PDB file of C-alpha atoms in Angstrom:
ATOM      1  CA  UNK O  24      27.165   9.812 -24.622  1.00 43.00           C
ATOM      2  CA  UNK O  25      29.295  10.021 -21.681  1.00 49.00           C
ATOM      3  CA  UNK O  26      28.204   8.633 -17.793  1.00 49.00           C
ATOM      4  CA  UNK O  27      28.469  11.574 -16.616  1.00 57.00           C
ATOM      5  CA  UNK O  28      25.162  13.095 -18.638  1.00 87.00           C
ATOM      6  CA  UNK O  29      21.745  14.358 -16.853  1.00 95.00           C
ATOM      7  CA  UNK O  30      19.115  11.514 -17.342  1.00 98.00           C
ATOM      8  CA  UNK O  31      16.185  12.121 -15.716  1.00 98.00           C
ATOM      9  CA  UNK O  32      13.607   8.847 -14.947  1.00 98.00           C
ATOM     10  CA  UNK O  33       9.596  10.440 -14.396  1.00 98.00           C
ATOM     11  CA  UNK O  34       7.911   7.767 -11.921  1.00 99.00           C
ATOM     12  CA  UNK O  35       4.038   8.488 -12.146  1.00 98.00           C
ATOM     13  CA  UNK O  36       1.292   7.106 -10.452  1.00 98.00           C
ATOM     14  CA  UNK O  37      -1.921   6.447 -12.575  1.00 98.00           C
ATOM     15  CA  UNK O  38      -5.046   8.146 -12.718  1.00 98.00           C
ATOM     16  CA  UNK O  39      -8.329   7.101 -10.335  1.00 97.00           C
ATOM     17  CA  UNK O  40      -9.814   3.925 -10.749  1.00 96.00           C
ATOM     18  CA  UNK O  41     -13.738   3.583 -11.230  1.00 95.00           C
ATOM     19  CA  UNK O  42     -13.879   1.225  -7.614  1.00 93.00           C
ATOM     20  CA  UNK O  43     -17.468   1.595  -6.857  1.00 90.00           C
ATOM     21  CA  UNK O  44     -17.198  -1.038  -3.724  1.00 87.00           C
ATOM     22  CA  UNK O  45     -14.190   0.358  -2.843  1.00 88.00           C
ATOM     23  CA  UNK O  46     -12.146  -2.976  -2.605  1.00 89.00           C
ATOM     24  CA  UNK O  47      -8.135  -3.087  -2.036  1.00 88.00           C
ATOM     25  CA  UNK O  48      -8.174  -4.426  -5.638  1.00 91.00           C
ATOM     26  CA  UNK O  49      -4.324  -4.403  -5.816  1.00 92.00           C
ATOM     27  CA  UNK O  50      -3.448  -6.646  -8.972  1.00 94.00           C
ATOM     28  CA  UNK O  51      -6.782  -7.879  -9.610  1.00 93.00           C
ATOM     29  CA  UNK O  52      -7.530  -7.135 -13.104  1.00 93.00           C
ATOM     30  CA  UNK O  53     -10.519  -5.659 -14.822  1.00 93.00           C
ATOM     31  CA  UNK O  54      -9.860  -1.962 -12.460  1.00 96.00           C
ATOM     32  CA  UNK O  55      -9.095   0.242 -15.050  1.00 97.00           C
ATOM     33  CA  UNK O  56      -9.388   4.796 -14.972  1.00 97.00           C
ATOM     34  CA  UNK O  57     -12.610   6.274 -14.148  1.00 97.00           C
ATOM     35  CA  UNK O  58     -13.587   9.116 -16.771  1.00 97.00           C
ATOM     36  CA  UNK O  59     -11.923  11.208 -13.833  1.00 97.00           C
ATOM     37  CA  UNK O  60      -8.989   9.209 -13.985  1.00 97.00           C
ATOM     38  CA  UNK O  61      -8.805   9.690 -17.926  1.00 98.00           C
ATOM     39  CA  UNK O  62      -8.543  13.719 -17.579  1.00 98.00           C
ATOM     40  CA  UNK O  63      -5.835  12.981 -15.289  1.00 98.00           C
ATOM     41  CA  UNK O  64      -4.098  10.879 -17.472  1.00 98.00           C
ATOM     42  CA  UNK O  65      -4.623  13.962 -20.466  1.00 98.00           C
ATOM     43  CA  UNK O  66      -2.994  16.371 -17.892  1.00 98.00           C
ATOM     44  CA  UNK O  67       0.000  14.433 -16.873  1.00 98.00           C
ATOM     45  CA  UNK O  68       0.655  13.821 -20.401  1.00 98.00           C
ATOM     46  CA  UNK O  69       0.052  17.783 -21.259  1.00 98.00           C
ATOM     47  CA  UNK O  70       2.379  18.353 -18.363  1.00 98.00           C
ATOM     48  CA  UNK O  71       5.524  15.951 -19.636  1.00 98.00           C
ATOM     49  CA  UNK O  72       4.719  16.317 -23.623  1.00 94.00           C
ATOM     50  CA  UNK O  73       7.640  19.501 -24.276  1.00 95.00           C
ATOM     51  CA  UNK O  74       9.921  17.276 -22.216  1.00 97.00           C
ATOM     52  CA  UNK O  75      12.766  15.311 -24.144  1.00 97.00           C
ATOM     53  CA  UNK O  76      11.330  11.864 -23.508  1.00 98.00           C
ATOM     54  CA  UNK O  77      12.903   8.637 -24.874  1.00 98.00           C
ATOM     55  CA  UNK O  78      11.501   6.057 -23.117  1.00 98.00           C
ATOM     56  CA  UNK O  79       8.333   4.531 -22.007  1.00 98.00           C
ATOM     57  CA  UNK O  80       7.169   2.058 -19.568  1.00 99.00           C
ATOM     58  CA  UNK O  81       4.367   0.801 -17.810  1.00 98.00           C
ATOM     59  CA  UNK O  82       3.412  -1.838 -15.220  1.00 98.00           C
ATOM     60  CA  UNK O  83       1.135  -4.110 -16.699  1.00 98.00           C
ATOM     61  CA  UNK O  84      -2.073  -3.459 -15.009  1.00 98.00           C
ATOM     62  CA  UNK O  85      -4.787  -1.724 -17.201  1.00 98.00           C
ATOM     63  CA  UNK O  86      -5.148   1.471 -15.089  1.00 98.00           C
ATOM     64  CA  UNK O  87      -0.936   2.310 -15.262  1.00 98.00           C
ATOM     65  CA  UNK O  88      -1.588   1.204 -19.813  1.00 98.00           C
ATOM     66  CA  UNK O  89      -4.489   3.413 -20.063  1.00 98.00           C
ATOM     67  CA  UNK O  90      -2.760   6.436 -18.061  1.00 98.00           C
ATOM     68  CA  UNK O  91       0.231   6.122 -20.472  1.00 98.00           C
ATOM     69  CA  UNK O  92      -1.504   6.279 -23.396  1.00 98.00           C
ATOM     70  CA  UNK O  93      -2.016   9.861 -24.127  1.00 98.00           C
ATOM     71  CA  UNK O  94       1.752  10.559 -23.513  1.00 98.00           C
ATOM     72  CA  UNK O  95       2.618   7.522 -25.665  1.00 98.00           C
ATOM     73  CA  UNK O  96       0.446   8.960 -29.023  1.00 97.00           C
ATOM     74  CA  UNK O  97       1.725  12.404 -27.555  1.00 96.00           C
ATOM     75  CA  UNK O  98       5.155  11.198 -27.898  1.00 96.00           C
ATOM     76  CA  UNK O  99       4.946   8.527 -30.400  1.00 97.00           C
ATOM     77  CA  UNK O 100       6.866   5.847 -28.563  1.00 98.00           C
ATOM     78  CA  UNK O 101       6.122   2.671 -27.560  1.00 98.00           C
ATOM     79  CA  UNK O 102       5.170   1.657 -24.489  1.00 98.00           C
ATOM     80  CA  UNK O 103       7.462  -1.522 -22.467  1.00 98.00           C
ATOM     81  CA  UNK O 104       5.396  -3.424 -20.287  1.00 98.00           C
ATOM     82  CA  UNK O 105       7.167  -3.864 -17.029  1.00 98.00           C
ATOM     83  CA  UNK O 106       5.989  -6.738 -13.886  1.00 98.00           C
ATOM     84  CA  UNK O 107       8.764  -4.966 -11.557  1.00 98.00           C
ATOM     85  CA  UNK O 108       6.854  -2.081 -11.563  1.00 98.00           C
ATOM     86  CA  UNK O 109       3.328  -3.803 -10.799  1.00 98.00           C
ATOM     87  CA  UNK O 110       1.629  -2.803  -7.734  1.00 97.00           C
ATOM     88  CA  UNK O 111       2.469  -4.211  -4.436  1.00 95.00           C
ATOM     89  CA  UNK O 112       1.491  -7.490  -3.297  1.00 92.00           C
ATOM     90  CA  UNK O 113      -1.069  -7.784  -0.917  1.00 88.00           C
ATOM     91  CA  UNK O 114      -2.573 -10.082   1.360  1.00 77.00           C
ATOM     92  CA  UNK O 115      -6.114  -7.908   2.003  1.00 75.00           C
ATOM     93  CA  UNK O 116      -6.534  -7.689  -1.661  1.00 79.00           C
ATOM     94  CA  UNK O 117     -10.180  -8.211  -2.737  1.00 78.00           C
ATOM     95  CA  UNK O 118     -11.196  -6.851   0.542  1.00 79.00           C
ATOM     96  CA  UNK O 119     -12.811  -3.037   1.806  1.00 71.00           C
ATOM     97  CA  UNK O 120     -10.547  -3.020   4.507  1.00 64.00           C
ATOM     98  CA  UNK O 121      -9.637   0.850   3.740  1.00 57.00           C
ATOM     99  CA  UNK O 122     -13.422   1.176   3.496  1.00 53.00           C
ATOM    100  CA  UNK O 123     -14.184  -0.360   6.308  1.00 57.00           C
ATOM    101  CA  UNK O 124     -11.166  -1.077   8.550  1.00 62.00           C
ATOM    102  CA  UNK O 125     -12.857  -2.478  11.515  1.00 61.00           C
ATOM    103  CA  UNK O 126     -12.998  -5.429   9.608  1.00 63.00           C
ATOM    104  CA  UNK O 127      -8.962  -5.649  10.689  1.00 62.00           C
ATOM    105  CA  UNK O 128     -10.098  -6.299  14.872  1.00 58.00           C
ATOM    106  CA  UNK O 129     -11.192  -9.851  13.765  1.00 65.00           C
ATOM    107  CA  UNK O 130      -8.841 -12.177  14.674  1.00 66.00           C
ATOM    108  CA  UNK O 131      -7.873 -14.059  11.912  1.00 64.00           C
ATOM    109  CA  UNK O 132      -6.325 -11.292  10.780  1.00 62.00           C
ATOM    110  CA  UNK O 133      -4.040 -10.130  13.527  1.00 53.00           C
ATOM    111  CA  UNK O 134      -1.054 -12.632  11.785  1.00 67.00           C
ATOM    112  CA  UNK O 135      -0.884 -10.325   9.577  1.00 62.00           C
ATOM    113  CA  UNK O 136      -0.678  -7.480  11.526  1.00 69.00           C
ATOM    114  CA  UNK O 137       2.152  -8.068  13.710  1.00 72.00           C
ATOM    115  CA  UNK O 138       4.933  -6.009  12.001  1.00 79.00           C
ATOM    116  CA  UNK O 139       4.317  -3.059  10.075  1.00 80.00           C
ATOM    117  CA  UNK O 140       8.228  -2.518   9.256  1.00 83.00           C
ATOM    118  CA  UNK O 141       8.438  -5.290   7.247  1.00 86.00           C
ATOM    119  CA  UNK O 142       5.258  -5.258   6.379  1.00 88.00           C
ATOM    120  CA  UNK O 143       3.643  -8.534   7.368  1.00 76.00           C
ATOM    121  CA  UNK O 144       0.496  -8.495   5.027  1.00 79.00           C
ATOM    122  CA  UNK O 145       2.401  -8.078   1.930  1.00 89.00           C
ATOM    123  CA  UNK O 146       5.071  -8.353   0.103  1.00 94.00           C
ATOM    124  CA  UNK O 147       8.223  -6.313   1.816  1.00 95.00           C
ATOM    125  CA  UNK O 148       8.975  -3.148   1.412  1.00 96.00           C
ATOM    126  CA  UNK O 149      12.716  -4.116   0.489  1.00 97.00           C
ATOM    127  CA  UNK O 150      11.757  -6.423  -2.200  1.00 98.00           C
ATOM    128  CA  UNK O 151       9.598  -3.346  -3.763  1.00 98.00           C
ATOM    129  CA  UNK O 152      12.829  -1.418  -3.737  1.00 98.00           C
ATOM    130  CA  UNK O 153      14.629  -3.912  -5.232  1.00 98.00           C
ATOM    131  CA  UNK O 154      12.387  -4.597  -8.242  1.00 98.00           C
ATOM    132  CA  UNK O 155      11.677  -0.802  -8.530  1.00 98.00           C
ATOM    133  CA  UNK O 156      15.437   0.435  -8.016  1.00 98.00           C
ATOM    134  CA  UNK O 157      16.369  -2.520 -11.187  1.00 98.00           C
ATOM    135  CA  UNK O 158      13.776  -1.743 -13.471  1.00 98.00           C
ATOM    136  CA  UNK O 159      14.486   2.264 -12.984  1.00 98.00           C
ATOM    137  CA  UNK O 160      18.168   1.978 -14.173  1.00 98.00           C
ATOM    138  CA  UNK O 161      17.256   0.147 -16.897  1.00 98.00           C
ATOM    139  CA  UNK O 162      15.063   2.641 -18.184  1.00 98.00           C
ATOM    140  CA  UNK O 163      17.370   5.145 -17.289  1.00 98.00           C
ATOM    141  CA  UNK O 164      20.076   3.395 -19.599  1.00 97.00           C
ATOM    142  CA  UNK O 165      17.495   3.282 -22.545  1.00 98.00           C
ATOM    143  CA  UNK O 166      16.876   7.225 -22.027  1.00 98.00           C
ATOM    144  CA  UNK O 167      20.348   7.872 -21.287  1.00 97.00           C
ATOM    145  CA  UNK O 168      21.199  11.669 -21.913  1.00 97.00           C
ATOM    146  CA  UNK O 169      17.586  12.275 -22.029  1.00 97.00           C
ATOM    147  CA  UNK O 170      14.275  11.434 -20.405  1.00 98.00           C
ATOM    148  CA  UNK O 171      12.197   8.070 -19.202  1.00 98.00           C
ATOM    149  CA  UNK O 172       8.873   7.675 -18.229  1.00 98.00           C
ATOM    150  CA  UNK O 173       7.362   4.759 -16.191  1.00 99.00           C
ATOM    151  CA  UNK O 174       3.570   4.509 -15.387  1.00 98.00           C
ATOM    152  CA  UNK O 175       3.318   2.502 -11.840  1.00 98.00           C
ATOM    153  CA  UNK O 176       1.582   2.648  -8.609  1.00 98.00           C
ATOM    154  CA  UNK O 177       1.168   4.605  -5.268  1.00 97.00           C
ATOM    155  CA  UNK O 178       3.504   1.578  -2.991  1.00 97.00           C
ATOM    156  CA  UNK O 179       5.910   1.229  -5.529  1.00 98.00           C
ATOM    157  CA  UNK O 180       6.954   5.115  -6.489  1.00 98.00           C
ATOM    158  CA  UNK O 181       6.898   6.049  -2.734  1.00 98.00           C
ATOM    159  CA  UNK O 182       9.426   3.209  -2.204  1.00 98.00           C
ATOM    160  CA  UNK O 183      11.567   4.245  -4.860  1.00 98.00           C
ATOM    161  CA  UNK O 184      11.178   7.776  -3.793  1.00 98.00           C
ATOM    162  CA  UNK O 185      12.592   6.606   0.040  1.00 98.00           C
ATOM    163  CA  UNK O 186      14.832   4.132  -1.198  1.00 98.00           C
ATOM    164  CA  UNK O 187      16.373   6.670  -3.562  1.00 98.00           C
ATOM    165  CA  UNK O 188      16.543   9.201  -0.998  1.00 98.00           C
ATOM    166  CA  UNK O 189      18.419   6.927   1.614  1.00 97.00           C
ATOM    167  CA  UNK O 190      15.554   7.279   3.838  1.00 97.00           C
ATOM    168  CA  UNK O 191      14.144   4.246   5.558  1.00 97.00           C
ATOM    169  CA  UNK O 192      11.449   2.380   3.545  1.00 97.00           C
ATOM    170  CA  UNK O 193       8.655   1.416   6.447  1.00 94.00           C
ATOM    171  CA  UNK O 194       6.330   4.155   7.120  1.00 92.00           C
ATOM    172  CA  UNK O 195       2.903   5.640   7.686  1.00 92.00           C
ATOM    173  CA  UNK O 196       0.921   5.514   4.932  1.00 89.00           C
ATOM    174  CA  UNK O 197      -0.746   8.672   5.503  1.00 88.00           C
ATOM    175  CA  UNK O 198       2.122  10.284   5.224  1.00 93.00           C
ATOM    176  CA  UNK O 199       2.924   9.560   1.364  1.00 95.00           C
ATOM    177  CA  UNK O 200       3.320  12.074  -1.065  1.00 97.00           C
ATOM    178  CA  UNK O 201       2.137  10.242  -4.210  1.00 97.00           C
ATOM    179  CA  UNK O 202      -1.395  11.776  -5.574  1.00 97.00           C
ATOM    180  CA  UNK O 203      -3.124  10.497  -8.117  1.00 97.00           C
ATOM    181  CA  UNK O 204      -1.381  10.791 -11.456  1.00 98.00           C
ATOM    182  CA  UNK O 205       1.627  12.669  -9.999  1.00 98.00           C
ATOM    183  CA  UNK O 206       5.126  12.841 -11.240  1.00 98.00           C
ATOM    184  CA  UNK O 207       8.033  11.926  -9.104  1.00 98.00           C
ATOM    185  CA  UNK O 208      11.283  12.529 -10.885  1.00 98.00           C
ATOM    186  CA  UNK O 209      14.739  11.427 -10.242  1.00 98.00           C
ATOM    187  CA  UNK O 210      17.359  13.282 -12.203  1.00 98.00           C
ATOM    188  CA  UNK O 211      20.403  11.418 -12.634  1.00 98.00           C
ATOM    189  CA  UNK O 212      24.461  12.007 -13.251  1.00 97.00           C
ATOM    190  CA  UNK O 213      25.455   8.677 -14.865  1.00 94.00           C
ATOM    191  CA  UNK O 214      23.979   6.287 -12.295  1.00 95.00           C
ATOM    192  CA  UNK O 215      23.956   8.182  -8.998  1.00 96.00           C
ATOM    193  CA  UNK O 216      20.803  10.424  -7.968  1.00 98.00           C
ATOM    194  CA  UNK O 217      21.276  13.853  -7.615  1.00 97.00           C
ATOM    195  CA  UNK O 218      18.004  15.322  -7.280  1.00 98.00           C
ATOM    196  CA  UNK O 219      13.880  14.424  -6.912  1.00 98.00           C
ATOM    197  CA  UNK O 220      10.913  16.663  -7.637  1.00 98.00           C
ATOM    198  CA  UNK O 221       7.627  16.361  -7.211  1.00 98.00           C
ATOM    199  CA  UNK O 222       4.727  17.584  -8.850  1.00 98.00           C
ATOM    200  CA  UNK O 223       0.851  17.118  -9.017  1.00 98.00           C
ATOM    201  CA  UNK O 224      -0.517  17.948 -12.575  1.00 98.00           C
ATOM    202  CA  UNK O 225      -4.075  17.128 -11.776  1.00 97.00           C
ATOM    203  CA  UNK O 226      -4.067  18.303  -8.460  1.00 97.00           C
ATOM    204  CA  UNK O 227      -7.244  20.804  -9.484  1.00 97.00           C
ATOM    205  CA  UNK O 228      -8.847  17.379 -10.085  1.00 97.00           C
ATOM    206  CA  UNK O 229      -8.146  15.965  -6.913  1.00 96.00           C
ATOM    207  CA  UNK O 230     -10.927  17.177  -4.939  1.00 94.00           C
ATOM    208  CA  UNK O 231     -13.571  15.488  -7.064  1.00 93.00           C
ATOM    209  CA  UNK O 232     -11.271  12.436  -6.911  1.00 92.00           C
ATOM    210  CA  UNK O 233     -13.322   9.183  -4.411  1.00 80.00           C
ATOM    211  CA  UNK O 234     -11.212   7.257  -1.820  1.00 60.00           C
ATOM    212  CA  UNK O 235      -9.493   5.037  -3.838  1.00 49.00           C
ATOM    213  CA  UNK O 236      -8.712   1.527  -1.749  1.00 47.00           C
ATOM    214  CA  UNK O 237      -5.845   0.226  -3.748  1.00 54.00           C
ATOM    215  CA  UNK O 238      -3.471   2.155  -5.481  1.00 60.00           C
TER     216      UNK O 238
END
């Protein structure tokens, strides 16, 4: 193979997570699909099973395992377990803060508040491109001349999206396009970027989908 084949990396976000109190649960574990989140998981997988995938990878959190799995017996490849491409730290985790964010006025949590570009209530937005731009060329070198496939979260694929893109990394999170088991894919000539896509294969499910409070 020669550096100068296509390799194309897939970067999707799981599936909707059964969060009945609607807590930022972040990396807490135990937060795995909804049955909601499972049919998105079949879709995505229907959706990237005729492509020429090599390579699997998810972060270790049960929700990104389980949404891999019906491309992984699809595919029949095993699945690498990855901690750069965990979800984002977070200081509110544990908390209904995007449930209910009045509970952000009190004051003991304006520290955390003061600035958003970084941002100061987590972990920064350029170490998330750091971890997600290494662990995204190694998968591309394991698929090289072919495809890749890593499972990870909202945060992170946005980041990598950005970061990829050249485009600065601190934004407004309303403004992210990264739906629920959607496929962001960065198509590669040896190691530079030439393109991204976007798609939604379970956008029809999307409107049945709750507020989900960590991602």
């Amino acid at each position: 193979m020669t550096g100068s084949e296509r390799t194309i990396v897939h970067l999707v976000r799981h599936g909707e997570v059964y969060n009945p109190g609607k807590v930022l649960y972040g990396r807490m574990p135990g937060f795995k699909l909804s049955e909601l989140g499972h049919e998105m998981a079949q879709l995505t997988a229907a959706y990237l099973a005729d492509n020429d995938i090599a390579h699997l990878v998810s972060s270790p959190l049960e929700r990104a395992q389980q949404t891999i799995e019906p491309l992984a017996e699809a595919a029949k490849l095993p699945v690498a377990l990855d901690d750069r491409v965990i979800e984002a730290d977070n200081d509110f985790e544990g908390m209904t803060v995007g449930a209910q964010p009045r509970q952000l006025l009190q004051p003991r949590f304006w520290p955390k508040l003061v600035n958003p570009i970084k941002p100061s209530w987590g972990e920064p937005y350029a170490h998330i491109a750091t971890r997600m731009r290494t662990a995204i060329d190694d998968a591309r070198v394991q698929a090289e001349g072919r495809e890749a496939v890593i499972v990870s979260h909202q945060l992170p694929v946005w980041i990598a999206r950005l970061d990829a893109e050249h485009r600065r990394l601190w934004h407004n999170p309303r403004h992210r396009e990264c739906t629920l088991a959607s496929v962001t894919s960065l198509t590669f000539r040896g190691p530079d970027v030439t393109m991204v896509t976007y798609a939604e294969p379970a956008a029809a499910l999307l409107p049945r989908a709750s507020a989900v409070a960590g991602a």
